[in-house]
Short mmCIF file of N, CA and C and ligand atoms in Angstrom, two decimals:
data_model
loop_
_atom_site.label_atom_id
_atom_site.label_comp_id
_atom_site.label_asym_id
_atom_site.label_seq_id
_atom_site.Cartn_x
_atom_site.Cartn_y
_atom_site.Cartn_z
N MET A 10 6.15 23.05 -12.95
CA MET A 10 5.79 21.80 -13.30
C MET A 10 6.58 21.06 -14.54
N SER A 11 7.39 20.34 -14.04
CA SER A 11 7.70 19.51 -15.46
C SER A 11 6.53 18.77 -16.19
N GLN A 12 7.05 18.46 -17.35
CA GLN A 12 5.66 17.40 -17.86
C GLN A 12 6.40 16.25 -18.64
N PHE A 13 5.83 15.68 -18.94
CA PHE A 13 6.29 14.19 -19.93
C PHE A 13 5.40 14.02 -21.32
N ALA A 14 6.10 14.04 -22.32
CA ALA A 14 5.64 14.12 -23.64
C ALA A 14 5.93 12.84 -24.69
N SER A 15 5.19 12.58 -25.34
CA SER A 15 5.27 11.50 -26.27
C SER A 15 4.41 11.90 -27.42
N VAL A 16 4.74 11.11 -28.45
CA VAL A 16 4.04 11.42 -29.84
C VAL A 16 3.28 10.03 -30.29
N ASN A 17 1.74 10.35 -30.47
CA ASN A 17 1.33 8.97 -31.04
C ASN A 17 1.59 8.99 -32.40
N GLN A 18 2.94 8.16 -32.85
CA GLN A 18 3.27 8.13 -34.19
C GLN A 18 2.49 7.69 -35.16
N GLU A 19 1.64 6.99 -34.75
CA GLU A 19 0.43 6.63 -35.82
C GLU A 19 -0.50 7.69 -36.59
N ALA A 20 -0.64 8.69 -35.49
CA ALA A 20 -1.44 9.79 -35.84
C ALA A 20 -0.71 11.00 -36.57
N CYS A 21 0.53 10.65 -36.31
CA CYS A 21 1.53 11.90 -37.04
C CYS A 21 1.52 12.02 -38.44
N ILE A 22 1.47 13.30 -39.26
CA ILE A 22 1.14 13.44 -40.42
C ILE A 22 2.73 13.96 -41.19
N ALA A 23 3.81 14.10 -40.17
CA ALA A 23 5.11 14.49 -40.57
C ALA A 23 5.12 15.81 -40.90
N CYS A 24 4.31 16.81 -40.19
CA CYS A 24 4.42 18.41 -40.82
C CYS A 24 5.33 18.95 -40.21
N GLY A 25 6.18 18.47 -39.44
CA GLY A 25 7.26 19.17 -38.82
C GLY A 25 6.91 20.39 -37.86
N ALA A 26 5.86 20.65 -37.87
CA ALA A 26 5.58 21.64 -36.58
C ALA A 26 5.97 21.86 -35.59
N CYS A 27 6.25 20.74 -34.81
CA CYS A 27 6.53 20.54 -33.60
C CYS A 27 7.87 20.83 -33.43
N ASN A 28 8.81 20.06 -34.48
CA ASN A 28 10.18 20.39 -34.52
C ASN A 28 10.46 21.72 -34.49
N SER A 29 9.69 22.28 -35.52
CA SER A 29 10.03 24.03 -35.45
C SER A 29 9.81 24.83 -34.20
N ALA A 30 8.65 24.47 -33.53
CA ALA A 30 8.31 25.13 -31.89
C ALA A 30 9.30 24.85 -31.00
N ALA A 31 9.74 23.57 -31.08
CA ALA A 31 10.57 22.76 -29.85
C ALA A 31 11.58 21.96 -30.53
N PRO A 32 12.70 22.44 -30.95
CA PRO A 32 13.76 21.42 -31.54
C PRO A 32 14.22 20.73 -30.62
N ASP A 33 14.51 21.46 -29.26
CA ASP A 33 14.75 20.32 -28.47
C ASP A 33 14.40 19.45 -28.03
N ILE A 34 13.15 19.33 -28.07
CA ILE A 34 12.26 18.15 -27.43
C ILE A 34 11.98 17.08 -28.61
N PHE A 35 11.46 17.87 -29.80
CA PHE A 35 10.58 16.93 -31.04
C PHE A 35 11.68 17.18 -32.00
N ASP A 36 12.20 15.80 -32.81
CA ASP A 36 12.79 15.38 -33.90
C ASP A 36 12.34 14.46 -34.97
N LEU A 37 12.47 14.40 -36.22
CA LEU A 37 11.87 13.94 -37.28
C LEU A 37 12.52 12.71 -37.60
N ASP A 38 12.25 11.88 -37.92
CA ASP A 38 12.68 10.49 -38.26
C ASP A 38 13.01 10.70 -39.57
N TYR A 39 13.73 9.43 -40.28
CA TYR A 39 14.04 9.58 -41.73
C TYR A 39 12.28 9.48 -42.58
N ASN A 40 11.01 9.28 -42.16
CA ASN A 40 10.26 9.14 -42.69
C ASN A 40 9.63 10.52 -42.54
N GLY A 41 10.09 11.34 -41.27
CA GLY A 41 9.50 12.64 -41.26
C GLY A 41 8.26 12.55 -40.31
N ILE A 42 8.48 11.49 -39.60
CA ILE A 42 7.44 11.13 -38.23
C ILE A 42 8.38 11.50 -37.11
N ALA A 43 7.35 12.45 -35.86
CA ALA A 43 8.09 12.85 -34.98
C ALA A 43 8.26 12.20 -33.84
N GLY A 44 9.19 12.45 -33.14
CA GLY A 44 9.21 11.81 -31.96
C GLY A 44 9.96 12.69 -30.39
N VAL A 45 9.52 12.52 -29.69
CA VAL A 45 10.34 13.05 -28.29
C VAL A 45 11.71 12.91 -28.35
N ILE A 46 12.86 13.53 -28.58
CA ILE A 46 14.35 13.03 -28.44
C ILE A 46 14.88 13.89 -27.53
N TYR A 47 14.26 14.73 -26.65
CA TYR A 47 15.10 15.21 -25.26
C TYR A 47 15.38 14.38 -24.65
N GLU A 48 16.71 14.43 -24.35
CA GLU A 48 17.57 13.83 -23.12
C GLU A 48 17.82 12.40 -23.33
N GLY A 49 17.45 12.03 -24.78
CA GLY A 49 17.16 10.47 -25.17
C GLY A 49 16.33 9.78 -24.77
N ASP A 50 14.93 10.46 -24.74
CA ASP A 50 13.79 9.65 -24.37
C ASP A 50 13.28 9.09 -25.17
N ARG A 51 13.84 8.85 -26.83
CA ARG A 51 13.31 8.30 -27.56
C ARG A 51 11.71 7.81 -27.78
N ASN A 52 11.02 8.85 -27.65
CA ASN A 52 9.67 9.07 -27.70
C ASN A 52 8.95 8.01 -26.48
N ARG A 53 9.68 7.83 -25.33
CA ARG A 53 9.02 6.93 -23.99
C ARG A 53 8.18 7.71 -23.18
N GLY A 54 8.31 8.98 -23.22
CA GLY A 54 7.98 9.54 -22.28
C GLY A 54 7.98 9.82 -21.00
N ILE A 55 9.22 9.65 -20.58
CA ILE A 55 9.49 8.81 -19.49
C ILE A 55 10.65 9.89 -18.94
N THR A 56 10.89 10.94 -19.72
CA THR A 56 11.89 11.89 -19.15
C THR A 56 11.15 13.38 -18.92
N ALA A 57 11.18 13.59 -17.75
CA ALA A 57 10.42 15.10 -17.16
C ALA A 57 11.29 16.05 -18.55
N ILE A 58 10.43 17.30 -18.69
CA ILE A 58 10.85 18.11 -19.65
C ILE A 58 11.19 19.57 -18.79
N GLU A 59 12.15 20.16 -18.58
CA GLU A 59 12.65 20.83 -17.94
C GLU A 59 11.86 22.15 -18.17
N PRO A 60 11.31 23.09 -16.98
CA PRO A 60 10.54 24.06 -17.04
C PRO A 60 10.98 25.22 -17.85
N GLU A 61 11.94 25.19 -18.31
CA GLU A 61 12.42 26.40 -19.30
C GLU A 61 12.16 26.05 -20.57
N LEU A 62 11.61 24.91 -20.92
CA LEU A 62 11.48 24.45 -22.15
C LEU A 62 9.71 24.22 -22.03
N GLN A 63 8.98 24.61 -21.11
CA GLN A 63 7.73 24.06 -21.12
C GLN A 63 6.65 25.26 -22.28
N GLU A 64 7.55 26.36 -22.60
CA GLU A 64 6.67 27.41 -23.43
C GLU A 64 6.67 26.42 -24.83
N ASP A 65 7.74 26.38 -25.14
CA ASP A 65 8.48 25.60 -26.38
C ASP A 65 7.31 24.30 -26.31
N LEU A 66 7.22 23.66 -25.43
CA LEU A 66 6.45 22.66 -25.48
C LEU A 66 5.00 22.69 -25.68
N GLN A 67 4.42 23.48 -25.10
CA GLN A 67 3.03 23.86 -24.90
C GLN A 67 2.66 24.60 -26.55
N GLU A 68 3.94 25.67 -26.88
CA GLU A 68 3.65 25.68 -28.53
C GLU A 68 3.54 24.52 -29.48
N ALA A 69 4.25 23.58 -29.53
CA ALA A 69 4.38 22.67 -30.01
C ALA A 69 2.97 21.32 -29.98
N PHE A 70 2.66 21.51 -28.56
CA PHE A 70 1.47 20.98 -28.47
C PHE A 70 0.17 21.71 -29.09
N THR A 71 0.08 22.69 -29.22
CA THR A 71 -0.94 23.67 -29.80
C THR A 71 -1.19 23.70 -31.32
N SER A 72 0.08 23.43 -32.04
CA SER A 72 0.51 23.63 -33.23
C SER A 72 0.23 21.98 -34.10
N CYS A 73 0.13 21.20 -33.31
CA CYS A 73 0.44 19.75 -33.88
C CYS A 73 -1.41 19.52 -34.62
N PRO A 74 -1.40 19.71 -36.14
CA PRO A 74 -2.50 19.94 -36.57
C PRO A 74 -3.45 18.31 -36.49
N THR A 75 -2.90 17.26 -36.00
CA THR A 75 -3.54 16.07 -35.68
C THR A 75 -3.93 15.48 -34.34
N HIS A 76 -3.25 16.49 -33.13
CA HIS A 76 -3.24 16.24 -31.99
C HIS A 76 -2.69 14.91 -31.45
N CYS A 77 -1.69 14.69 -31.89
CA CYS A 77 -1.09 13.42 -31.55
C CYS A 77 0.11 13.51 -30.56
N ILE A 78 0.33 15.01 -30.11
CA ILE A 78 1.42 14.86 -28.75
C ILE A 78 0.57 14.66 -27.82
N ARG A 79 1.04 13.74 -26.96
CA ARG A 79 0.40 13.48 -25.59
C ARG A 79 1.06 14.00 -24.58
N LEU A 80 0.66 14.72 -23.58
CA LEU A 80 1.31 15.64 -22.66
C LEU A 80 0.78 14.75 -21.38
N ALA A 81 1.74 14.63 -20.29
CA ALA A 81 1.34 14.01 -18.99
C ALA A 81 1.78 14.47 -17.82
N VAL A 82 1.78 14.79 -16.60
CA VAL A 82 2.47 15.03 -15.62
C VAL A 82 2.96 14.08 -14.89
N VAL A 83 2.70 12.54 -15.24
CA VAL A 83 3.63 11.59 -14.75
C VAL A 83 3.88 11.11 -15.84
N PRO A 84 5.34 9.94 -15.76
CA PRO A 84 5.74 9.34 -17.02
C PRO A 84 5.13 8.48 -17.70
N PHE A 85 4.80 8.39 -18.95
CA PHE A 85 4.19 7.40 -19.62
C PHE A 85 4.95 6.18 -19.18
N ALA A 86 4.09 5.07 -19.32
CA ALA A 86 4.54 3.73 -19.19
C ALA A 86 6.04 3.18 -19.60
N SER A 87 7.47 2.89 -19.13
CA SER A 87 8.42 2.58 -20.07
C SER A 87 8.57 1.43 -20.55
S1 SF4 B 2 3.30 18.55 -35.35
FE1 SF4 B 2 2.19 16.71 -35.07
S2 SF4 B 2 1.57 15.78 -37.13
FE2 SF4 B 2 3.34 17.53 -37.19
S3 SF4 B 2 5.48 16.48 -36.98
FE3 SF4 B 2 4.83 17.04 -35.00
S4 SF4 B 2 3.64 15.55 -33.87
FE4 SF4 B 2 3.62 14.90 -36.17
#
C-alpha cells in the first residue's frame, strides 16, 4: 500500500536523519529543516510514495527523534 508523508516542520530539529534514510523522499532546506520532496510534493503530503520506497520511508519515520514525520494512507489536505 502506498503512503503519504509530510513533515511537521515546526517540530523538526534539522538533524538530517530522514534525508539519510530516504534521500528520494526527504531533503533539507537552507536552514536544515526537512520536507518531503518526492515527485515535487513540496511537503504537502499529497503525492503517493511508491511501494518500492516504503522501507526507506519507514526507516526515516522511526529514525526521526522528534516524531515530526507524519504518515497517512490518504492524502493530507492539499
Ligand atoms: S529526522 Fe525528523 S527532526 Fe530530523 S531532519 Fe528529519 S524531520 Fe527533521
